[in-house]
Tab-separated table of C-alpha atoms and ligand atoms in Angstrom:
chain	number	residue	atom	x	y	z
A	15	UNK	CA	-71.086	178.291	127.752
A	16	UNK	CA	-74.602	176.945	128.014
A	17	UNK	CA	-74.763	178.272	124.456
A	18	UNK	CA	-71.834	176.136	123.270
A	19	UNK	CA	-73.501	173.013	124.673
A	20	UNK	CA	-76.830	173.865	123.036
A	21	UNK	CA	-75.143	174.650	119.714
A	22	UNK	CA	-73.072	171.456	119.771
A	23	UNK	CA	-76.135	169.307	120.468
A	24	UNK	CA	-78.033	171.087	117.703
A	25	UNK	CA	-75.183	170.431	115.294
A	26	UNK	CA	-75.081	166.721	116.215
A	27	UNK	CA	-78.880	166.411	115.796
A	28	UNK	CA	-78.895	168.137	112.400
A	29	UNK	CA	-75.891	166.365	110.918
A	30	UNK	CA	-76.920	163.024	112.416
A	31	UNK	CA	-80.177	163.350	110.515
A	32	UNK	CA	-78.414	164.358	107.307
A	33	UNK	CA	-75.974	161.442	107.763
A	34	UNK	CA	-78.938	159.076	107.665
A	35	UNK	CA	-77.926	157.139	110.787
A	36	UNK	CA	-80.354	155.599	113.279
A	37	UNK	CA	-82.036	158.448	115.248
A	38	UNK	CA	-81.656	156.436	118.464
A	39	UNK	CA	-77.900	156.397	117.918
A	40	UNK	CA	-77.899	160.163	117.331
A	41	UNK	CA	-79.828	160.574	120.590
A	42	UNK	CA	-77.076	158.640	122.366
A	43	UNK	CA	-74.530	161.232	121.200
A	44	UNK	CA	-76.517	164.018	122.874
A	45	UNK	CA	-75.672	162.602	126.314
A	46	UNK	CA	-72.388	162.030	128.118
A	47	UNK	CA	-71.652	158.507	129.243
A	48	UNK	CA	-70.409	159.956	132.523
A	49	UNK	CA	-70.229	163.479	133.885
A	50	UNK	CA	-68.386	163.798	137.149
A	51	UNK	CA	-68.671	166.876	139.384
A	52	UNK	CA	-66.589	167.034	142.540
A	53	UNK	CA	-64.780	169.436	144.830
A	54	UNK	CA	-61.081	170.008	145.332
A	55	UNK	CA	-59.601	171.712	148.362
A	56	UNK	CA	-56.516	173.927	148.336
A	57	UNK	CA	-55.733	175.471	151.726
A	58	UNK	CA	-58.950	176.922	153.130
A	59	UNK	CA	-60.672	177.129	149.748
A	60	UNK	CA	-62.885	174.758	147.752
A	61	UNK	CA	-63.249	174.648	143.975
A	62	UNK	CA	-65.745	172.956	141.643
A	63	UNK	CA	-64.103	170.366	139.425
A	64	UNK	CA	-65.421	168.382	136.474
A	65	UNK	CA	-64.565	165.543	134.115
A	66	UNK	CA	-66.898	164.779	131.261
A	67	UNK	CA	-66.569	161.412	129.537
A	68	UNK	CA	-68.803	161.872	126.575
A	69	UNK	CA	-68.325	158.828	124.428
A	70	UNK	CA	-65.996	155.819	124.246
A	71	UNK	CA	-67.168	154.031	121.098
A	72	UNK	CA	-63.842	154.630	119.319
A	73	UNK	CA	-61.585	154.101	122.362
A	74	UNK	CA	-60.635	155.548	125.779
A	75	UNK	CA	-61.816	159.082	126.519
A	76	UNK	CA	-59.262	161.726	125.505
A	77	UNK	CA	-59.248	165.439	126.113
A	78	UNK	CA	-57.695	168.395	127.877
A	79	UNK	CA	-57.982	169.579	131.420
A	80	UNK	CA	-58.279	173.314	132.153
A	81	UNK	CA	-57.868	175.541	135.195
A	82	UNK	CA	-59.970	178.599	134.512
A	83	UNK	CA	-62.258	180.926	136.423
A	84	UNK	CA	-64.766	180.561	133.553
A	85	UNK	CA	-64.948	176.745	133.622
A	86	UNK	CA	-68.488	175.409	133.912
A	87	UNK	CA	-70.020	171.980	133.784
A	88	UNK	CA	-71.727	172.836	130.460
A	89	UNK	CA	-68.504	174.067	128.906
A	90	UNK	CA	-66.630	170.918	129.872
A	91	UNK	CA	-69.438	168.715	128.555
A	92	UNK	CA	-69.674	170.589	125.237
A	93	UNK	CA	-65.898	170.415	124.745
A	94	UNK	CA	-65.928	166.662	125.462
A	95	UNK	CA	-68.552	166.227	122.725
A	96	UNK	CA	-66.374	168.145	120.306
A	97	UNK	CA	-63.442	165.869	121.253
A	98	UNK	CA	-65.545	162.820	120.343
A	99	UNK	CA	-66.241	164.382	116.942
A	100	UNK	CA	-62.613	165.440	116.436
A	101	UNK	CA	-61.134	162.008	117.195
A	102	UNK	CA	-63.709	160.322	114.973
A	103	UNK	CA	-63.123	162.792	112.125
A	104	UNK	CA	-59.371	162.165	112.001
A	105	UNK	CA	-59.963	158.494	112.740
A	106	UNK	CA	-57.877	157.867	115.839
A	107	UNK	CA	-59.035	155.282	118.393
A	108	UNK	CA	-59.990	157.709	121.151
A	109	UNK	CA	-63.313	158.822	122.534
A	110	UNK	CA	-64.137	162.297	123.780
A	111	UNK	CA	-63.391	163.660	127.238
A	112	UNK	CA	-62.685	167.028	128.866
A	113	UNK	CA	-62.083	168.265	132.375
A	114	UNK	CA	-61.622	171.404	134.340
A	115	UNK	CA	-61.541	173.223	137.631
A	116	UNK	CA	-63.302	176.543	138.143
A	117	UNK	CA	-60.382	178.451	139.594
A	118	UNK	CA	-58.514	181.693	139.027
A	119	UNK	CA	-54.800	180.912	139.339
A	120	UNK	CA	-53.827	184.592	139.586
A	121	UNK	CA	-52.709	184.463	143.226
A	122	UNK	CA	-51.714	180.795	143.343
A	123	UNK	CA	-48.194	179.857	144.390
A	124	UNK	CA	-46.349	177.022	142.638
A	125	UNK	CA	-47.048	174.790	145.634
A	126	UNK	CA	-50.781	175.580	145.493
A	127	UNK	CA	-50.916	174.682	141.776
A	128	UNK	CA	-49.258	171.391	142.688
A	129	UNK	CA	-51.818	170.720	145.455
A	130	UNK	CA	-54.672	171.568	143.076
A	131	UNK	CA	-53.269	169.174	140.454
A	132	UNK	CA	-52.823	166.320	142.957
A	133	UNK	CA	-56.288	166.875	144.491
A	134	UNK	CA	-57.848	166.764	141.023
A	135	UNK	CA	-56.289	163.356	140.350
A	136	UNK	CA	-57.429	162.049	143.751
A	137	UNK	CA	-60.945	163.250	142.905
A	138	UNK	CA	-61.207	161.469	139.535
A	139	UNK	CA	-59.289	158.304	140.389
A	140	UNK	CA	-60.114	155.507	139.468
A	141	UNK	CA	-62.249	156.889	136.622
A	142	UNK	CA	-59.169	157.872	134.609
A	143	UNK	CA	-56.229	155.735	133.464
A	144	UNK	CA	-54.298	154.654	130.341
A	145	UNK	CA	-57.103	152.464	129.013
A	146	UNK	CA	-60.021	154.477	130.370
A	147	UNK	CA	-59.512	158.228	130.116
A	148	UNK	CA	-56.270	160.071	129.323
A	149	UNK	CA	-56.256	163.804	130.121
A	150	UNK	CA	-53.915	166.338	128.464
A	151	UNK	CA	-52.979	170.010	128.953
A	152	UNK	CA	-55.454	172.744	128.098
A	153	UNK	CA	-56.008	176.327	129.275
A	154	UNK	CA	-53.572	177.124	132.143
A	155	UNK	CA	-52.362	173.549	132.515
A	156	UNK	CA	-48.996	172.648	131.058
A	157	UNK	CA	-46.193	170.071	130.961
A	158	UNK	CA	-45.420	170.580	134.662
A	159	UNK	CA	-49.039	170.000	135.655
A	160	UNK	CA	-49.120	166.815	133.554
A	161	UNK	CA	-45.900	165.604	135.250
A	162	UNK	CA	-47.396	166.199	138.716
A	163	UNK	CA	-50.637	164.473	137.753
A	164	UNK	CA	-48.833	161.473	136.232
A	165	UNK	CA	-46.841	161.200	139.456
A	166	UNK	CA	-49.975	161.368	141.623
A	167	UNK	CA	-51.802	158.816	139.488
A	168	UNK	CA	-48.789	156.456	139.624
A	169	UNK	CA	-48.539	156.889	143.424
A	170	UNK	CA	-52.190	155.985	144.012
A	171	UNK	CA	-52.012	153.110	141.547
A	172	UNK	CA	-48.748	151.859	143.045
A	173	UNK	CA	-47.095	151.499	139.653
A	174	UNK	CA	-45.438	153.978	137.262
A	175	UNK	CA	-47.984	154.860	134.587
A	176	UNK	CA	-46.632	157.226	131.932
A	177	UNK	CA	-49.543	156.517	129.576
A	178	UNK	CA	-52.078	157.982	132.052
A	179	UNK	CA	-51.560	161.582	130.824
A	180	UNK	CA	-50.184	163.090	127.611
A	181	UNK	CA	-48.452	166.428	127.067
A	182	UNK	CA	-45.565	165.646	129.434
A	183	UNK	CA	-42.052	167.063	128.887
A	184	UNK	CA	-39.880	164.924	126.582
A	185	UNK	CA	-37.499	163.984	129.424
A	186	UNK	CA	-40.486	162.757	131.492
A	187	UNK	CA	-42.029	160.515	128.841
A	188	UNK	CA	-43.367	163.237	126.533
A	189	UNK	CA	-43.208	163.275	122.757
A	190	UNK	CA	-40.767	164.992	120.401
A	191	UNK	CA	-42.748	167.441	118.283
A	192	UNK	CA	-45.793	167.672	120.610
A	193	UNK	CA	-45.224	171.397	121.210
A	194	UNK	CA	-45.333	172.178	117.480
A	195	UNK	CA	-47.981	169.576	116.612
A	196	UNK	CA	-51.132	171.744	116.594
A	197	UNK	CA	-49.466	174.587	114.663
A	198	UNK	CA	-47.962	172.076	112.264
A	199	UNK	CA	-51.380	170.438	111.725
A	200	UNK	CA	-52.803	173.893	110.971
A	201	UNK	CA	-50.072	174.402	108.404
A	202	UNK	CA	-50.838	171.008	106.770
A	203	UNK	CA	-54.482	172.120	106.448
A	204	UNK	CA	-53.439	175.523	105.082
A	205	UNK	CA	-51.275	173.870	102.388
A	206	UNK	CA	-54.065	171.521	101.456
A	207	UNK	CA	-56.517	174.425	101.320
A	208	UNK	CA	-54.210	176.045	98.759
A	209	UNK	CA	-54.233	172.846	96.682
A	210	UNK	CA	-57.929	171.994	96.967
A	211	UNK	CA	-59.127	175.576	96.348
A	212	UNK	CA	-56.400	176.431	93.865
A	213	UNK	CA	-54.860	179.345	95.780
A	214	UNK	CA	-51.618	180.692	94.362
A	215	UNK	CA	-49.344	182.561	96.794
A	216	UNK	CA	-52.148	183.533	99.173
A	217	UNK	CA	-51.604	186.332	101.655
A	218	UNK	CA	-52.241	185.484	105.290
A	219	UNK	CA	-53.076	187.181	108.613
A	220	UNK	CA	-52.802	185.338	111.905
A	221	UNK	CA	-54.643	186.287	115.100
A	222	UNK	CA	-53.023	184.701	118.172
A	223	UNK	CA	-49.304	184.250	118.633
A	224	UNK	CA	-49.095	181.653	121.390
A	225	UNK	CA	-48.101	178.031	120.989
A	226	UNK	CA	-50.453	177.371	118.069
A	227	UNK	CA	-50.231	180.701	116.206
A	228	UNK	CA	-46.469	180.983	116.545
A	229	UNK	CA	-45.812	177.472	115.272
A	230	UNK	CA	-48.233	177.931	112.389
A	231	UNK	CA	-46.362	181.123	111.390
A	232	UNK	CA	-42.989	179.394	111.710
A	233	UNK	CA	-43.926	176.608	109.276
A	234	UNK	CA	-45.693	178.959	106.827
A	235	UNK	CA	-42.814	181.453	106.876
A	236	UNK	CA	-40.209	178.727	106.336
A	237	UNK	CA	-42.212	177.542	103.335
A	238	UNK	CA	-42.127	181.035	101.804
A	239	UNK	CA	-45.683	182.251	102.483
A	240	UNK	CA	-46.291	185.940	103.122
A	241	UNK	CA	-47.864	186.613	106.516
A	242	UNK	CA	-48.985	190.219	106.412
A	243	UNK	CA	-50.016	190.580	110.061
A	244	UNK	CA	-49.926	188.870	113.442
A	245	UNK	CA	-51.506	189.861	116.728
A	246	UNK	CA	-51.460	188.763	120.325
A	247	UNK	CA	-53.827	189.798	123.119
A	248	UNK	CA	-52.534	193.407	123.241
A	249	UNK	CA	-52.628	193.806	119.439
A	250	UNK	CA	-49.863	193.317	116.928
A	251	UNK	CA	-48.083	194.312	113.754
A	252	UNK	CA	-48.708	194.432	110.021
A	253	UNK	CA	-46.253	194.721	107.176
A	254	UNK	CA	-47.239	194.882	103.505
A	255	UNK	CA	-44.088	193.017	102.358
A	256	UNK	CA	-44.660	190.301	104.973
A	257	UNK	CA	-43.671	190.159	108.629
A	258	UNK	CA	-40.068	189.072	109.205
A	259	UNK	CA	-40.015	186.151	111.647
A	260	UNK	CA	-37.175	185.760	114.122
A	261	UNK	CA	-36.005	182.824	116.171
A	262	UNK	CA	-37.170	184.390	119.401
A	263	UNK	CA	-40.918	184.788	119.105
A	264	UNK	CA	-41.234	188.089	120.982
A	265	UNK	CA	-38.515	189.771	118.912
A	266	UNK	CA	-40.795	190.020	115.898
A	267	UNK	CA	-42.796	192.694	117.686
A	268	UNK	CA	-39.705	194.887	117.927
A	269	UNK	CA	-36.807	195.565	115.631
A	270	UNK	CA	-38.699	195.916	112.350
A	271	UNK	CA	-40.379	198.673	110.406
A	272	UNK	CA	-44.040	197.873	110.931
A	273	UNK	CA	-47.427	199.384	111.505
A	274	UNK	CA	-49.483	198.555	114.542
A	275	UNK	CA	-52.759	196.697	114.196
A	276	UNK	CA	-55.532	195.913	116.671
A	277	UNK	CA	-57.257	192.566	117.172
A	278	UNK	CA	-60.403	194.060	115.694
A	279	UNK	CA	-58.669	195.343	112.563
A	280	UNK	CA	-56.820	192.121	111.783
A	281	UNK	CA	-60.208	190.404	111.369
A	282	UNK	CA	-61.121	192.923	108.684
A	283	UNK	CA	-57.831	192.820	106.774
A	284	UNK	CA	-57.779	192.372	103.039
A	285	UNK	CA	-55.924	189.042	102.869
A	286	UNK	CA	-56.776	185.715	101.251
A	287	UNK	CA	-56.584	183.575	104.385
A	288	UNK	CA	-57.371	184.582	107.952
A	289	UNK	CA	-55.988	182.186	110.557
A	290	UNK	CA	-57.705	182.408	113.961
A	291	UNK	CA	-55.368	180.971	116.576
A	292	UNK	CA	-56.273	182.958	119.707
A	293	UNK	CA	-59.534	182.153	121.407
A	294	UNK	CA	-63.250	181.405	120.973
A	295	UNK	CA	-65.946	183.680	119.564
A	296	UNK	CA	-63.757	186.370	117.962
A	297	UNK	CA	-65.849	186.381	114.775
A	298	UNK	CA	-69.510	186.741	115.686
A	299	UNK	CA	-72.700	188.069	114.119
A	300	UNK	CA	-71.553	191.654	114.864
A	301	UNK	CA	-68.394	191.543	112.753
A	302	UNK	CA	-68.930	188.653	110.294
A	303	UNK	CA	-70.052	191.154	107.653
A	304	UNK	CA	-66.733	192.971	107.855
A	305	UNK	CA	-64.440	190.002	107.192
A	306	UNK	CA	-62.647	190.448	103.847
A	307	UNK	CA	-60.634	187.205	103.726
A	308	UNK	CA	-62.026	184.504	101.432
A	309	UNK	CA	-60.942	181.670	103.719
A	310	UNK	CA	-60.833	181.333	107.489
A	311	UNK	CA	-58.914	178.594	109.263
A	312	UNK	CA	-60.284	177.996	112.790
A	313	UNK	CA	-57.118	176.945	114.604
A	314	UNK	CA	-58.352	177.969	118.051
A	315	UNK	CA	-61.361	176.178	119.531
A	316	UNK	CA	-64.591	177.792	118.321
A	317	UNK	CA	-63.240	181.180	117.105
A	318	UNK	CA	-66.224	181.615	114.745
A	319	UNK	CA	-69.705	181.469	116.294
A	320	UNK	CA	-72.385	179.380	114.568
A	321	UNK	CA	-74.379	182.506	113.641
A	322	UNK	CA	-71.269	184.116	112.176
A	323	UNK	CA	-70.506	181.011	110.155
A	324	UNK	CA	-73.958	181.200	108.581
A	325	UNK	CA	-73.364	184.823	107.576
A	326	UNK	CA	-69.894	184.029	106.222
A	327	UNK	CA	-71.207	181.073	104.222
A	328	UNK	CA	-73.863	183.261	102.606
A	329	UNK	CA	-71.062	185.654	101.632
A	330	UNK	CA	-69.111	182.797	100.014
A	331	UNK	CA	-66.381	182.720	102.680
A	332	UNK	CA	-65.091	179.224	103.449
A	333	UNK	CA	-64.527	178.394	107.133
A	334	UNK	CA	-62.302	175.393	107.878
A	335	UNK	CA	-63.573	173.893	111.156
A	336	UNK	CA	-61.564	173.670	114.365
A	337	UNK	CA	-62.166	169.931	114.757
A	338	UNK	CA	-60.129	169.489	111.585
A	339	UNK	CA	-57.658	172.383	111.711
A	340	UNK	CA	-56.442	171.956	115.298
A	341	UNK	CA	-56.551	168.156	115.468
A	342	UNK	CA	-52.747	167.886	115.050
A	343	UNK	CA	-52.514	168.117	118.848
A	344	UNK	CA	-54.668	165.109	119.626
A	345	UNK	CA	-53.074	163.073	116.825
A	346	UNK	CA	-49.671	163.743	118.441
A	347	UNK	CA	-51.133	162.812	121.837
A	348	UNK	CA	-52.076	159.478	120.343
A	349	UNK	CA	-48.404	158.932	119.340
A	350	UNK	CA	-47.273	159.834	122.883
A	351	UNK	CA	-49.774	157.398	124.400
A	352	UNK	CA	-48.754	154.564	122.076
A	353	UNK	CA	-45.085	155.254	122.836
A	354	UNK	CA	-45.755	155.283	126.609
A	355	UNK	CA	-47.556	151.974	126.320
A	356	UNK	CA	-44.346	150.594	124.784
A	357	UNK	CA	-46.042	149.699	121.511
A	358	UNK	CA	-44.107	151.909	119.099
A	359	UNK	CA	-41.418	154.621	119.145
A	360	UNK	CA	-41.896	158.021	117.524
A	361	UNK	CA	-39.364	160.673	116.572
A	362	UNK	CA	-40.428	164.147	115.404
A	363	UNK	CA	-40.341	163.206	111.732
A	364	UNK	CA	-42.606	160.226	112.282
A	365	UNK	CA	-45.027	162.313	114.394
A	366	UNK	CA	-45.268	165.007	111.695
A	367	UNK	CA	-45.735	162.476	108.938
A	368	UNK	CA	-48.549	160.798	110.908
A	369	UNK	CA	-50.248	164.184	111.485
A	370	UNK	CA	-49.971	164.983	107.777
A	371	UNK	CA	-51.462	161.648	106.789
A	372	UNK	CA	-54.404	161.820	109.219
A	373	UNK	CA	-55.354	165.464	108.629
A	374	UNK	CA	-54.958	165.354	104.846
A	375	UNK	CA	-57.158	162.295	104.637
A	376	UNK	CA	-59.863	163.928	106.751
A	377	UNK	CA	-59.801	167.119	104.644
A	378	UNK	CA	-60.098	165.084	101.425
A	379	UNK	CA	-63.026	163.208	102.912
A	380	UNK	CA	-64.767	166.492	103.706
A	381	UNK	CA	-64.375	167.636	100.090
A	382	UNK	CA	-65.600	164.275	98.812
A	383	UNK	CA	-68.644	164.279	101.087
A	384	UNK	CA	-69.486	167.848	100.015
A	385	UNK	CA	-70.054	166.439	96.522
A	386	UNK	CA	-72.583	163.957	97.914
A	387	UNK	CA	-74.679	166.921	99.154
A	388	UNK	CA	-73.795	169.432	96.445
A	389	UNK	CA	-77.424	170.252	95.651
A	390	UNK	CA	-77.810	171.628	99.176
A	391	UNK	CA	-76.572	175.216	99.135
A	392	UNK	CA	-76.267	175.283	102.932
A	393	UNK	CA	-73.498	172.674	103.097
A	394	UNK	CA	-70.310	173.845	104.818
A	395	UNK	CA	-67.012	172.115	105.751
A	396	UNK	CA	-68.075	172.270	109.439
A	397	UNK	CA	-71.318	170.427	108.696
A	398	UNK	CA	-69.506	167.839	106.591
A	399	UNK	CA	-66.837	167.289	109.271
A	400	UNK	CA	-69.555	166.623	111.869
A	401	UNK	CA	-71.429	164.321	109.520
A	402	UNK	CA	-68.318	162.267	108.716
A	403	UNK	CA	-67.536	161.926	112.440
A	404	UNK	CA	-71.088	160.748	113.220
A	405	UNK	CA	-71.019	158.217	110.393
A	406	UNK	CA	-67.690	156.825	111.646
A	407	UNK	CA	-68.988	156.595	115.227
A	408	UNK	CA	-72.126	154.833	114.014
A	409	UNK	CA	-70.063	152.341	112.020
A	410	UNK	CA	-67.754	151.653	114.948
A	411	UNK	CA	-70.772	151.229	117.273
A	412	UNK	CA	-72.320	148.673	114.913
A	413	UNK	CA	-68.995	146.814	114.524
A	414	UNK	CA	-68.605	146.562	118.308
A	415	UNK	CA	-72.213	145.523	118.918
B	506	NAD	P1	-51.630	180.260	124.128
B	506	NAD	O1	-52.145	180.702	125.444
B	506	NAD	O2	-50.242	179.748	123.992
B	506	NAD	O3	-51.763	181.480	123.067
B	506	NAD	C1	-52.916	182.226	122.873
B	506	NAD	C2	-52.566	183.455	122.043
B	506	NAD	O4	-53.750	184.192	121.758
B	506	NAD	C3	-51.638	184.442	122.740
B	506	NAD	O5	-50.793	185.043	121.766
B	506	NAD	C4	-52.578	185.485	123.340
B	506	NAD	O6	-51.933	186.735	123.537
B	506	NAD	C5	-53.624	185.528	122.242
B	506	NAD	N1	-54.955	185.959	122.709
B	506	NAD	C6	-55.619	185.556	123.798
B	506	NAD	N2	-56.827	186.151	123.861
B	506	NAD	C7	-56.914	186.907	122.769
B	506	NAD	C8	-57.909	187.767	122.264
B	506	NAD	N3	-59.079	187.972	122.900
B	506	NAD	N4	-57.671	188.380	121.069
B	506	NAD	C9	-56.506	188.181	120.422
B	506	NAD	N5	-55.529	187.417	120.864
B	506	NAD	C10	-55.729	186.801	122.025
B	506	NAD	O7	-52.700	179.201	123.604
B	506	NAD	P2	-52.494	178.115	122.463
B	506	NAD	O8	-52.040	176.844	123.068
B	506	NAD	O9	-51.741	178.733	121.336
B	506	NAD	O10	-54.020	177.881	122.044
B	506	NAD	C11	-54.717	178.782	121.185
B	506	NAD	C12	-56.078	178.203	120.854
B	506	NAD	O11	-55.912	176.919	120.234
B	506	NAD	C13	-57.007	177.957	122.051
B	506	NAD	O12	-58.333	178.146	121.615
B	506	NAD	C14	-56.791	176.475	122.351
B	506	NAD	O13	-57.908	175.902	123.020
B	506	NAD	C15	-56.655	175.934	120.938
B	506	NAD	N6	-55.964	174.635	120.864
B	506	NAD	C16	-54.688	174.503	121.310
B	506	NAD	C17	-54.043	173.272	121.185
B	506	NAD	C18	-52.621	173.108	121.617
B	506	NAD	O14	-52.050	172.038	121.346
B	506	NAD	N7	-51.998	174.090	122.247
B	506	NAD	C19	-54.721	172.172	120.643
B	506	NAD	C20	-56.040	172.349	120.177
B	506	NAD	C21	-56.647	173.590	120.290
C-alpha cells in the first residue's frame, strides 16, 4: 500500500502542475493535516488503529473506516487523499478522511467486534464529530458497527449525536437508498457513458457481485441492458443472451442455463463495457493487454493500477475513474448527514435525484476539460478528474483565505 500512497502523491503533483495552480498549494495536498496512530485493546490483544484527516478545505473530513488485517498507515493516508479528491470532484462540502484498524476479524465474537468499535471511538475522540470528521462503513464495518460507534460517541459527548457517523440503519437515523447509492451512481455513470460516447445497446460484464456490483446489475437489468457475465470471489456465470436477474441475489448463480466463468476470464471477455466492482488491482500490467472491452468503469476502489491504465489508454480503452464512478456512496452520505443535522429531509427519490445531478455534472465537466487539453495525447478521464478536483480545492482555499 506504500505504492498506492506514492502513486496518489505522484498523481496530485502531476495534475496540480497541469492545472496551473500555485505549486505551494499543490505541496499542501501532499501532506495530511492530521494523521493519528493509536492502539486499541480487545481482551488480551492490542491492535494498531489509524485515522487520517487529509484535508478540510471543502468541509469536515469524510471517509470510511475499515477493519482489515491488511490495513496500514500508508493505505489509510492514501485513501483519505482520494476522498479529498472525490468530494471535490463531485462538489460536496466534505474534506477527505479515512480510518482503519489492522485486525483480522475471523475469530472475533459479536461482543469483541463491539468492544473493538467502542475502543476505536474512545481512541479518536474528540478528533471526530459531526462538524469535524464523520466516519462511514468500509471494508468489514457495517450498519451495526456504525450504530455502536454512534452510541459510543454520544455517550462520551453526553448528548445524542446521529450526525457523527453515516451509514447507519434507516431505523437508527440512516438514509433511505444508502444501500443502493453506490451501485446506482455507477449506473448513472454507465448511462452517461453511453450518451457521451454514443454507445448503442452495449454489452456488459460485471466483476464483483456484492453491494455495489449487485445494485449496479439491478438498475442496468431493469433498464433493459444485457449483462453477459457476472462473477463473485469464487467465479461466476456467463450467458450469451444475457444473465437473468432474480430478486434474491444468490439465486442467479443457480437455476439458469449458464456457462461458468473465472475472475480471470471475465476481464478478457469480448463485451463493450467492463464494470469492475470487486476489489483493487484486478487489472494490472500483466493482463492489461488482454482486456477486450472498449470501456472500463472502475466501481471498486482502484481496480485498475496506474501502469495498467497507461497501457489501456495507449490501446484506446477508456477507463472511467473510481473517484467519479463510485462517488454515489459519499453523495448519499452527505444527504444522511444533512438529514441528521435536521437541515433537510430526504426520501429515496430525492437521494437518487441528487446523486444523478452531482455525478452527471462531474462527468460532463471531465469531458469539457478534456477539450481544454485535447492536444495532449496522454490525457485520460482519471487525470482530468484529479485536475478538476485540485482546481476546485484551490478555488475554495482562496475563497476561505
Ligand atoms: P462487498 O464486500 O459487498 O462485495 C465485494 C464483491 O466482490 C463480492 O461479490 C466478492 O465475492 C467479490 N470479490 C472480492 N474479491 C474478489 C476478487 N479478488 N475477484 C473477484 N471478485 C471478488 O463490497 P462492496 O461494498 O460491493 O464494495 C466493492 C468495492 O467498491 C470495494 O472496492 C469498495 O471499497 C468499493 N466501494 C464501495 C462503496 C459502498 O458504498 N459499498 C462505496 C465506494 C467504493
